Coordinates of C-alpha atoms and ligand atoms in Angstrom, one line a residue:
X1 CA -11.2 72.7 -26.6
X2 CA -9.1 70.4 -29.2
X3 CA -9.2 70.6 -33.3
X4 CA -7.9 68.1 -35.4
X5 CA -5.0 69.2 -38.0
X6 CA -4.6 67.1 -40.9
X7 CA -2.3 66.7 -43.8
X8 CA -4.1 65.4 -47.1
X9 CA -3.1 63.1 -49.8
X10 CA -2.5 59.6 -48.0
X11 CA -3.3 56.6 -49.3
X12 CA -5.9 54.4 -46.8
X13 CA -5.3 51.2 -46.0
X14 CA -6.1 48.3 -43.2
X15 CA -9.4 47.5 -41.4
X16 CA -10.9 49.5 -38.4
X17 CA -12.6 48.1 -35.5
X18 CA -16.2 49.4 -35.4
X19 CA -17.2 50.4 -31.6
X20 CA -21.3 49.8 -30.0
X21 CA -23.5 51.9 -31.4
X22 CA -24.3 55.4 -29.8
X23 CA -27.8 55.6 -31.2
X24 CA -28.5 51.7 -29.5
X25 CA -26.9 52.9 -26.9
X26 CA -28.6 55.5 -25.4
X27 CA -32.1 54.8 -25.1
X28 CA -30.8 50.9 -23.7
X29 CA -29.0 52.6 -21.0
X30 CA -32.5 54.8 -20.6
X31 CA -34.4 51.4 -20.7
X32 CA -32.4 50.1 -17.2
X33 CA -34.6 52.6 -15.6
X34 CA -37.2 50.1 -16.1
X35 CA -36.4 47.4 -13.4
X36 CA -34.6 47.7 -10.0
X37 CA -32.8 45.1 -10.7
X38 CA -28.9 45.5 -12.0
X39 CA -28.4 45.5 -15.6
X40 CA -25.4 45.2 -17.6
X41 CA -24.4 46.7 -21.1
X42 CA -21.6 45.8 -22.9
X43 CA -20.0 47.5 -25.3
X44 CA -20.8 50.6 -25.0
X45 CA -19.0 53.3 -26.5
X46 CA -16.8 56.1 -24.9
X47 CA -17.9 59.0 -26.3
X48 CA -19.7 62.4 -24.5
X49 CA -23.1 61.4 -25.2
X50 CA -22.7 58.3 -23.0
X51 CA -21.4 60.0 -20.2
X52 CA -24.3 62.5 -20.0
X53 CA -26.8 59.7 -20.3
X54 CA -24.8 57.9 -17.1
X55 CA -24.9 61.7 -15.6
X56 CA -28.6 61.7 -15.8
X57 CA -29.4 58.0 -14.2
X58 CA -27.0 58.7 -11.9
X59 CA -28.8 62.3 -11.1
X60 CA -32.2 59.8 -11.2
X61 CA -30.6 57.7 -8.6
X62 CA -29.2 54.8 -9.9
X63 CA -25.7 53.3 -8.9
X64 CA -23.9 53.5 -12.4
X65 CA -20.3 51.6 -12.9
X66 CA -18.2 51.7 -16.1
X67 CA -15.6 49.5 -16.6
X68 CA -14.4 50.3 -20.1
X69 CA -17.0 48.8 -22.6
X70 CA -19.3 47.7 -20.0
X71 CA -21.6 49.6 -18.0
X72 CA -23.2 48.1 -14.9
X73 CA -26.6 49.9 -13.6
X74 CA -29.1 49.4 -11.0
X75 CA -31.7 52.0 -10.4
X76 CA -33.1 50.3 -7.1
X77 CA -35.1 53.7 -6.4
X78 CA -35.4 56.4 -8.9
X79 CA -36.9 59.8 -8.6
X80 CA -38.3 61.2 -12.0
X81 CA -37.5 64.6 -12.4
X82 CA -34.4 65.1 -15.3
X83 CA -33.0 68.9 -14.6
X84 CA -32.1 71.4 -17.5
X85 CA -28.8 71.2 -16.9
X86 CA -27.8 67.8 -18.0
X87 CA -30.9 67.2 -20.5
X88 CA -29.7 70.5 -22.8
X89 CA -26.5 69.0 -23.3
X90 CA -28.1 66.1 -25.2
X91 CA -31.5 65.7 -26.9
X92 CA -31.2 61.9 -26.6
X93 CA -32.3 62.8 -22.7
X94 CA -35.7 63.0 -24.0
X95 CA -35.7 59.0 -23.7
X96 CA -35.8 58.8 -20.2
X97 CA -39.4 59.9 -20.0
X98 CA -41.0 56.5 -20.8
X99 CA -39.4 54.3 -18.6
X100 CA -40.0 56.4 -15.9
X101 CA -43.3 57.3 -16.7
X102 CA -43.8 53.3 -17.6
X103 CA -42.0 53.0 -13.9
X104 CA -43.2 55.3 -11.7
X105 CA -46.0 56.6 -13.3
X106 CA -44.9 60.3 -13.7
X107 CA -41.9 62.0 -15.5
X108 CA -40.6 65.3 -15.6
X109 CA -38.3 66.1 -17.9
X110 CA -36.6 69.6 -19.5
X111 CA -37.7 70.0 -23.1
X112 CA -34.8 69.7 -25.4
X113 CA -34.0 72.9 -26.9
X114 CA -32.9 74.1 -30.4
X115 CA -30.6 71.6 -32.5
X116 CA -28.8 73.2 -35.5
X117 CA -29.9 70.2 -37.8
X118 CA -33.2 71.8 -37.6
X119 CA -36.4 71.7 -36.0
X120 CA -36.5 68.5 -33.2
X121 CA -40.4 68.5 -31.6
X122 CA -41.1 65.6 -29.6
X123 CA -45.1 65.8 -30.2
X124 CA -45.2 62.5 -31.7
X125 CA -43.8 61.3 -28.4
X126 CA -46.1 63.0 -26.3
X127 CA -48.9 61.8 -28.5
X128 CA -47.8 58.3 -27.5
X129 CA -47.8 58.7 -24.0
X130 CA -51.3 60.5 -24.1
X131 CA -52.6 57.6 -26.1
X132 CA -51.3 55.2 -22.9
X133 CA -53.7 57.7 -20.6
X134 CA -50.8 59.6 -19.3
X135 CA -51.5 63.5 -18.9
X136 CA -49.0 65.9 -20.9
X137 CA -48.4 69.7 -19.4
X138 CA -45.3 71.8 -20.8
X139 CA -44.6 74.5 -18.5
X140 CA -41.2 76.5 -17.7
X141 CA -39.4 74.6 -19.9
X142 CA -40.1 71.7 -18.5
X143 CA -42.6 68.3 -19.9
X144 CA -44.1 66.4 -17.0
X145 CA -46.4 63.3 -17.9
X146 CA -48.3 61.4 -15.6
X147 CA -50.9 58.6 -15.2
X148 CA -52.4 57.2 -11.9
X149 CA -52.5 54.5 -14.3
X150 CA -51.2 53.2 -18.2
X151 CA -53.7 51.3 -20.3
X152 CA -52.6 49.6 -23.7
X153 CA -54.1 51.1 -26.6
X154 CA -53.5 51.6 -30.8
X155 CA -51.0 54.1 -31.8
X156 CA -49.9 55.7 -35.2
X157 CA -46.2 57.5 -34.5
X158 CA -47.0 58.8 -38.3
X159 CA -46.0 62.6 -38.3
X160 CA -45.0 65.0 -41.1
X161 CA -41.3 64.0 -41.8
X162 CA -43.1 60.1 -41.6
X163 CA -41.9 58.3 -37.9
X164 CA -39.6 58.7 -35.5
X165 CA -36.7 56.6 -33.6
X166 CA -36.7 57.7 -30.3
X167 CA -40.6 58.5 -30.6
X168 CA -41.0 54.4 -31.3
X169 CA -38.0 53.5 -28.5
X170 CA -39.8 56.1 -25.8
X171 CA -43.6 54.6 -26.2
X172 CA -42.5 50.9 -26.5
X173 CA -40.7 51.6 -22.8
X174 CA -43.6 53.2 -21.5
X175 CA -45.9 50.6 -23.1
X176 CA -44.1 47.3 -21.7
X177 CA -45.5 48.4 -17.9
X178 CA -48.9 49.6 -18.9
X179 CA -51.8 47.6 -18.7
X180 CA -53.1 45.3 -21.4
X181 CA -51.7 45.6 -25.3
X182 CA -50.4 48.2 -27.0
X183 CA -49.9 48.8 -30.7
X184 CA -47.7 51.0 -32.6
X185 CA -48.8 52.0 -36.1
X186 CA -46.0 53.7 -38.1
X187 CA -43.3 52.4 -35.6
X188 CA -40.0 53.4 -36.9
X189 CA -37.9 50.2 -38.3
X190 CA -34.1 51.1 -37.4
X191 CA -31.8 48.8 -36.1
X192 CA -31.2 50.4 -32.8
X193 CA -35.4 50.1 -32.4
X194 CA -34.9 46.2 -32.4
X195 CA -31.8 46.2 -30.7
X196 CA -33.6 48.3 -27.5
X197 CA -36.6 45.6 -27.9
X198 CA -34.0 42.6 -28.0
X199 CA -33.0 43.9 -24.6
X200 CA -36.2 44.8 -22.8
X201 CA -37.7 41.4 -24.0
X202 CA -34.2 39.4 -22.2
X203 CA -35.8 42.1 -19.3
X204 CA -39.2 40.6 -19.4
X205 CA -40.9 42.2 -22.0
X206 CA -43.7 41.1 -24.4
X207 CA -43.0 42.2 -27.9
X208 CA -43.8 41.5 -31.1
X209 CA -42.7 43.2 -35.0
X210 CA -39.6 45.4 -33.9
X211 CA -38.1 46.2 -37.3
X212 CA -41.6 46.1 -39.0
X213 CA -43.8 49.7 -39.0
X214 CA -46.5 47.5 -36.5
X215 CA -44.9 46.7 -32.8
X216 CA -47.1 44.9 -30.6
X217 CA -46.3 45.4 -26.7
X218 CA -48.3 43.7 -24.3
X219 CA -48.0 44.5 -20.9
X220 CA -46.3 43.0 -17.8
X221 CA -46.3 44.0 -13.9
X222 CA -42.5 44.2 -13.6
X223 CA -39.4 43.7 -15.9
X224 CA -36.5 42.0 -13.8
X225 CA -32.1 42.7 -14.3
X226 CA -30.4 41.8 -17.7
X227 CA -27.3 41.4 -20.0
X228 CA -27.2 42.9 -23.1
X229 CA -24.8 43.4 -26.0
X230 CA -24.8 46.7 -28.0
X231 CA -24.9 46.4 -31.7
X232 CA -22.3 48.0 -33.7
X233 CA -22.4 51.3 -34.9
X234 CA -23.6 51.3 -38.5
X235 CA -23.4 55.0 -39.2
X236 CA -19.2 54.9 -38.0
X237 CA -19.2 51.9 -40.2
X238 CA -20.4 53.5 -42.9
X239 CA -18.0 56.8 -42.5
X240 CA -15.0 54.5 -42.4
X241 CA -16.1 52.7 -45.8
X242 CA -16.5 56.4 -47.1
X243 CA -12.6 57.1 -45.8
X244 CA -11.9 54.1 -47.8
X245 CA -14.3 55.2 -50.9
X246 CA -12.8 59.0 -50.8
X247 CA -8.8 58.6 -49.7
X248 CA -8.4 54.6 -49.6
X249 CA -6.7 51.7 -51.6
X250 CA -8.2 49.0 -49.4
X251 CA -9.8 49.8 -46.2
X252 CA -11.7 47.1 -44.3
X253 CA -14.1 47.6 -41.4
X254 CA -14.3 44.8 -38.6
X255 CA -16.9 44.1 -36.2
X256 CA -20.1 45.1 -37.9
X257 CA -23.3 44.1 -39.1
X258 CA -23.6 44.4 -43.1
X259 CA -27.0 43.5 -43.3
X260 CA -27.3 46.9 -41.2
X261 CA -25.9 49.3 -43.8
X262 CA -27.6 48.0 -47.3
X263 CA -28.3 51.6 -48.4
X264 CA -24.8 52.7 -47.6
X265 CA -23.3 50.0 -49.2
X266 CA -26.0 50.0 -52.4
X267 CA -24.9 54.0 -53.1
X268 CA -21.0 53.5 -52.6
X269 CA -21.3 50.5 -55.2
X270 CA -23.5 52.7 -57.4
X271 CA -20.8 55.3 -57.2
X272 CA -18.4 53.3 -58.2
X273 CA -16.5 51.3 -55.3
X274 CA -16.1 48.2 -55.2
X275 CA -17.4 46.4 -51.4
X276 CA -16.9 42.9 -50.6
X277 CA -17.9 41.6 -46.9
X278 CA -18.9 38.5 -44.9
X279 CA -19.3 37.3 -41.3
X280 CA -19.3 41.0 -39.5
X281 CA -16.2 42.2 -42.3
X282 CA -17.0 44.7 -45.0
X283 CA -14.1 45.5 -47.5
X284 CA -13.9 48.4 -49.9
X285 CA -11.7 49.5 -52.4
X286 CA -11.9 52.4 -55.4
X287 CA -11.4 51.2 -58.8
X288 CA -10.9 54.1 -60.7
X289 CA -14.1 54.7 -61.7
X290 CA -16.4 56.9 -60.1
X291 CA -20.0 57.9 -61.3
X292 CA -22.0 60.7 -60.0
X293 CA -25.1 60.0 -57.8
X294 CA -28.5 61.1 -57.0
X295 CA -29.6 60.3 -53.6
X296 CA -32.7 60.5 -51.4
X297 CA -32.5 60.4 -47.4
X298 CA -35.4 58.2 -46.3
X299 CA -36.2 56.4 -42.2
X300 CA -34.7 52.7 -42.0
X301 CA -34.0 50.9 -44.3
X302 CA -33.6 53.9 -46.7
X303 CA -30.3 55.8 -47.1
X304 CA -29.2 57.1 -43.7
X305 CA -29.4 60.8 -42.9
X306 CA -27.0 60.2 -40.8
X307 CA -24.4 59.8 -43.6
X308 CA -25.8 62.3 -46.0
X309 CA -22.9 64.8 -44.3
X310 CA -20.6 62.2 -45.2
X311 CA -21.9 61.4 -48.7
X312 CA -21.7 65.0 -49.9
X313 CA -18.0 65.1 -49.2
X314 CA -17.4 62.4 -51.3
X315 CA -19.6 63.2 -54.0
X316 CA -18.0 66.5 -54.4
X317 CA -14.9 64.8 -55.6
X318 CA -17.0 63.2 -57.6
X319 CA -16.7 64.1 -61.4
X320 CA -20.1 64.7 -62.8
X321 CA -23.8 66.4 -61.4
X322 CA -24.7 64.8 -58.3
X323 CA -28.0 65.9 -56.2
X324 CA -28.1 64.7 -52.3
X325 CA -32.0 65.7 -51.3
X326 CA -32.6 65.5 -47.3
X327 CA -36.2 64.3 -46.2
X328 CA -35.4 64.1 -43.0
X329 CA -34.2 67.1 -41.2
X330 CA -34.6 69.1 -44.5
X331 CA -32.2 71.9 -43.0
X332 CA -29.7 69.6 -42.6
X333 CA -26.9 71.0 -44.4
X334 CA -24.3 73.0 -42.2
X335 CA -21.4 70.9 -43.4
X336 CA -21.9 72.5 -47.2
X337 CA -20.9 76.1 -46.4
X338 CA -17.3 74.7 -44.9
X339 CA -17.0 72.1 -47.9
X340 CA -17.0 75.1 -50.1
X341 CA -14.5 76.6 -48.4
X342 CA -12.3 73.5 -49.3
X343 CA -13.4 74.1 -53.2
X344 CA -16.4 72.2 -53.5
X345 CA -18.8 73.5 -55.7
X346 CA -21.8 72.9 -54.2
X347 CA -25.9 74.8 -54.8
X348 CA -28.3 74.4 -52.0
X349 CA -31.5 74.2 -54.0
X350 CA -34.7 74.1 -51.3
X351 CA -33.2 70.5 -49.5
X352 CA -31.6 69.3 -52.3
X353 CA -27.5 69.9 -52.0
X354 CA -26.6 69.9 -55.9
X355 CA -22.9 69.1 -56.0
X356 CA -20.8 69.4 -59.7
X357 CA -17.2 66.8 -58.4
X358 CA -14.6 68.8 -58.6
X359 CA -10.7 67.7 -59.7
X360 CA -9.4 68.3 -55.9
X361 CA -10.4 69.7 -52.6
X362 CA -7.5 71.8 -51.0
X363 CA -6.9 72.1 -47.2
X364 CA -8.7 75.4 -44.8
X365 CA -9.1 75.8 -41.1
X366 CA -13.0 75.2 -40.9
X367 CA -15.6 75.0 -38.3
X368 CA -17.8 72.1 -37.3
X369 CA -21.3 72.5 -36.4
X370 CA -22.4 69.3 -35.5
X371 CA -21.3 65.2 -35.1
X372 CA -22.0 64.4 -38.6
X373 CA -21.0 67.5 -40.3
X374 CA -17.5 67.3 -38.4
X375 CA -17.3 63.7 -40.0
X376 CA -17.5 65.3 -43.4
X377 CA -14.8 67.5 -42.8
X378 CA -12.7 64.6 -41.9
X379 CA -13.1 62.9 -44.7
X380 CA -12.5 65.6 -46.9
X381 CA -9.1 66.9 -45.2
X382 CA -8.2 63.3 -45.6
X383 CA -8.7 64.1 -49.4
X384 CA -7.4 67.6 -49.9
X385 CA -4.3 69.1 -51.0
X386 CA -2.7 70.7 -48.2
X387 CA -3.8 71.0 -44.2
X388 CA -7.5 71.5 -42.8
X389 CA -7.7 72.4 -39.1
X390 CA -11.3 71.6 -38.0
X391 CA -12.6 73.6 -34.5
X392 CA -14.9 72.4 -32.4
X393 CA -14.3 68.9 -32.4
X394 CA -16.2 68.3 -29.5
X395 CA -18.9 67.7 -32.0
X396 CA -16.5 64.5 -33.4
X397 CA -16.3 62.8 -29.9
X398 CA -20.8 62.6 -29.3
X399 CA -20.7 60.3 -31.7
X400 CA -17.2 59.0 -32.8
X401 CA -15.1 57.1 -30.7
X402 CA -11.1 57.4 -31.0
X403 CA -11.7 58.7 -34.5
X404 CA -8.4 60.0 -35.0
X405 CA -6.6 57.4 -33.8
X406 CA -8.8 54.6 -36.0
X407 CA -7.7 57.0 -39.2
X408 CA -4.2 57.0 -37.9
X409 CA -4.4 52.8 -38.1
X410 CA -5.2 53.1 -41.5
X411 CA -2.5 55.5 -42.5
X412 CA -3.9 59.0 -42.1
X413 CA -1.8 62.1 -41.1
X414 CA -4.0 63.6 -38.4
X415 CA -3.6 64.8 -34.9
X416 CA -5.6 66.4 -32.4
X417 CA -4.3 69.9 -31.1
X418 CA -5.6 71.5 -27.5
X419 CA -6.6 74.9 -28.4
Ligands
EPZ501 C1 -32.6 59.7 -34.1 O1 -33.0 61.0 -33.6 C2 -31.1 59.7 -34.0 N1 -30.6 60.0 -32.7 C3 -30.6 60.8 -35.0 O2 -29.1 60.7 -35.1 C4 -31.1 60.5 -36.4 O3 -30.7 61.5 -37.3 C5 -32.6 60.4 -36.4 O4 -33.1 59.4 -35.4 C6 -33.2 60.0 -37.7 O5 -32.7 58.8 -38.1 C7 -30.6 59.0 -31.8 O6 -30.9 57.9 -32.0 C8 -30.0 59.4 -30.4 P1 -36.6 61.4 -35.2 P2 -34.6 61.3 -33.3 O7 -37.5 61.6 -34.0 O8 -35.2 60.1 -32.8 C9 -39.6 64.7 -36.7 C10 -26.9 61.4 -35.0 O9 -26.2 62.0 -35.8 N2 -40.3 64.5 -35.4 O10 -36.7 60.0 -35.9 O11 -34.6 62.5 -32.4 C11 -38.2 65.3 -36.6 O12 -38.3 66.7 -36.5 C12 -28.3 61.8 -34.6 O13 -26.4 60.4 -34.4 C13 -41.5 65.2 -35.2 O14 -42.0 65.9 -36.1 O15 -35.1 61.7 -34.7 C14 -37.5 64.8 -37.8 O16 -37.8 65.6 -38.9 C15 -28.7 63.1 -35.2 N3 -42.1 65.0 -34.0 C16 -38.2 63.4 -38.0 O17 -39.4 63.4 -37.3 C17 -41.6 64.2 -33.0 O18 -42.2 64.0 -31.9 C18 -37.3 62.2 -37.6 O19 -36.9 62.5 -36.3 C19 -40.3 63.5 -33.3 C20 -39.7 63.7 -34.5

């Protein structure tokens, strides 16, 4: 088990190359479950999420090669059941149930346990597959869907936090086998939803409005082999231009897609940075003059919850009253206790972190409790007076790829112990 050490109080500077995005990913390297046929994915990242995705089409049956970014699969057979074992390492799992129930007709799959960023039901998923005619029973721990046969039919994803992302990416691969056309009301709208469409339409697929809240799949017999290029990863995108708004003099990110990361960008100018950015380059630099914030997570394209973990450290260096409310995983706030332990003076209020900036953060050995929370810490060692050991950064490496060694480009004073 490693944790990172790092020495405050330097000055950021340089660009960063942003890697594929985990979140794209995923549920694309799901989606080659879909066809026997070989697919290839390129840049994909190397982090521990990945590898228990390739773990569990390998366990499915499919040949699965990795040659750094690019990962070759061909799932001529499959069978469909995905054991507890593999699936409680990651929730993202839960995505292999429509392909395979689009596939094969029947899927069984272990439901994904507890998640410390709160309460995780897939319901809205299994709603979806009931609406294609599958038949849903949760027993043992297990989910097992199945369907002598898929029809096409009008679906609303709408549930009490609004939609969901691997909800929409989990019907639309069921959906793109079944017969007839199928429409998803309340779809969510995240890049990574488009980017999975992109590729199951170069598979075959018929769809229409990915990115909009109304996706439109109609069905086909079979989806044949493909190439597909991952997106970059807008939420490490935006945690670099935060290392740049918190600790930097000029810190560029490479490689990524600014129309991706409006929010991110919209709240880091409202706070005070100054971002320019063209042709897959987004630049930031502080000028001095930093206003407090109040910000509202929202779904795509509203501000990430993804980087609310990440927001909070900076606003509490912040002078002023800032509020960060979370909508979407309203318990979403493990990274607050630990900032606090670095001198932030932060209130939870309901799901509202209220956060008064304070003149300096100093260093602490602290503990992280999941990938974005372990971000934040990051960011605010890179910031504090002094060292802050973070444990458990097994939670930095789901999500981040080479993170250290990206903040080490840029000037940072950080290295990664084995405990
Ligand atoms: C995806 O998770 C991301 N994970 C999460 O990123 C991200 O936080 C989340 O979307 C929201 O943007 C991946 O893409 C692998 P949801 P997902 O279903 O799809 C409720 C990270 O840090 N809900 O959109 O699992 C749910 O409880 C991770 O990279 C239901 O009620 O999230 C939540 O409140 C963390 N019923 C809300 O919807 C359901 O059936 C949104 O969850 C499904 C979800």
């Amino acid at each position: 088990m490693d944790k990172i050490i790092i020495r405050g109080g330097q000055q950021l500077s340089g660009s960063v190359r942003i890697s594929g995005s985990k979140n794209s990913a995923l549920p694309i390297l799901a989606a080659t479950l879909l066809t026997k046929e070989c697919c290839v994915i390129q840049r994909v990242p190397d982090l521990s999420d990945v590898h228990y995705m390739l773990q569990i089409l390998a366990h499915l049956g499919a040949e699965v090669e990795r040659a750094s970014g690019t990962v070759t699969v061909q799932a001529e057979r499959v069978n469909t059941v995905a054991p507890y074992e593999i699936v409680r390492k990651m929730r993202a799992s839960v995505c292999v149930l429509g392909p395979l129930l689009g596939r094969e007709r029947e899927a069984t799959v272990s439901l994904p346990g507890g998640c410390v960023i709160g309460d995780r039901p897939i319901d809205l998923h299994l709603r979806g597959f009931a609406g294609l005619g599958a038949a849903v029973r949760v027993h043992a721990g297990n989910v097992k869907v199945f369907a002598p046969e898929l029809h096409g039919t009008s679906i609303s994803l709408k549930g009490k936090s609004g939609t969901t992302v691997l909800g929409t990416d989990n019907v639309m691969m069921a959906a793109v086998l079944a017969e007839g056309i199928t429409v998803i009301e309340d779809a969510a709208r995240e890049p990574e939803v488009v980017d999975l469409a992109n590729f199951l339409q170069k598979m075959g697929a018929k769809i229409e409005g990915a990115g909009t809240s109304r996706i439109v799949i109609e069905g086909v017999k079979e989806l044949h082999g493909a190439e597909h290029e991952v997106i970059p990863d807008r939420i490490e995108a935006g945690t670099f231009l935060i290392a740049g708004a918190i600790a930097g003099k000029a810190v560029t990110v490479n490689r990524v897609r600014a129309d991706h990361l409006t929010a991110v960008t919209d709240a880091l100018r409202d706070c005070g940075s100054i971002l320019n950015g063209s042709n897959g380059t987004l630049s930031i630099c502080a000028n001095g003059d930093r206003k407090p914030l109040d910000l509202k997570t929202q779904p795509y394209p509203g501000f990430p919850t993804d980087m609310q973990a990440q927001m909070c450290a900076l606003l509490s260096t912040v002078a002023g009253e800032s509020s960060v409310t979370e909508t979407i995983f309203p318990q979403r706030f493990m990274h607050v206790s630990e900032l606090k332990r670095m001198g932030a003076a932060i209130e939870l209020d309901g799901s509202t972190a209220r956060i008064r900036g304070v003149g300096g953060l100093s260093g602490a050995p602290v503990m992280a409790s999941d990938l974005r929370a372990s971000a934040a810490l990051v960011l605010a060692g890179l910031i504090a007076d002094g060292m802050t050991e973070i444990n458990r950064v097994y939670h930095i490496d789901r999500g981040y790829e080479m993170i250290d060694e990206k903040l080490i480009d840029l000037g940072a004073q950080i290295e990664r112990v084995k405990v």
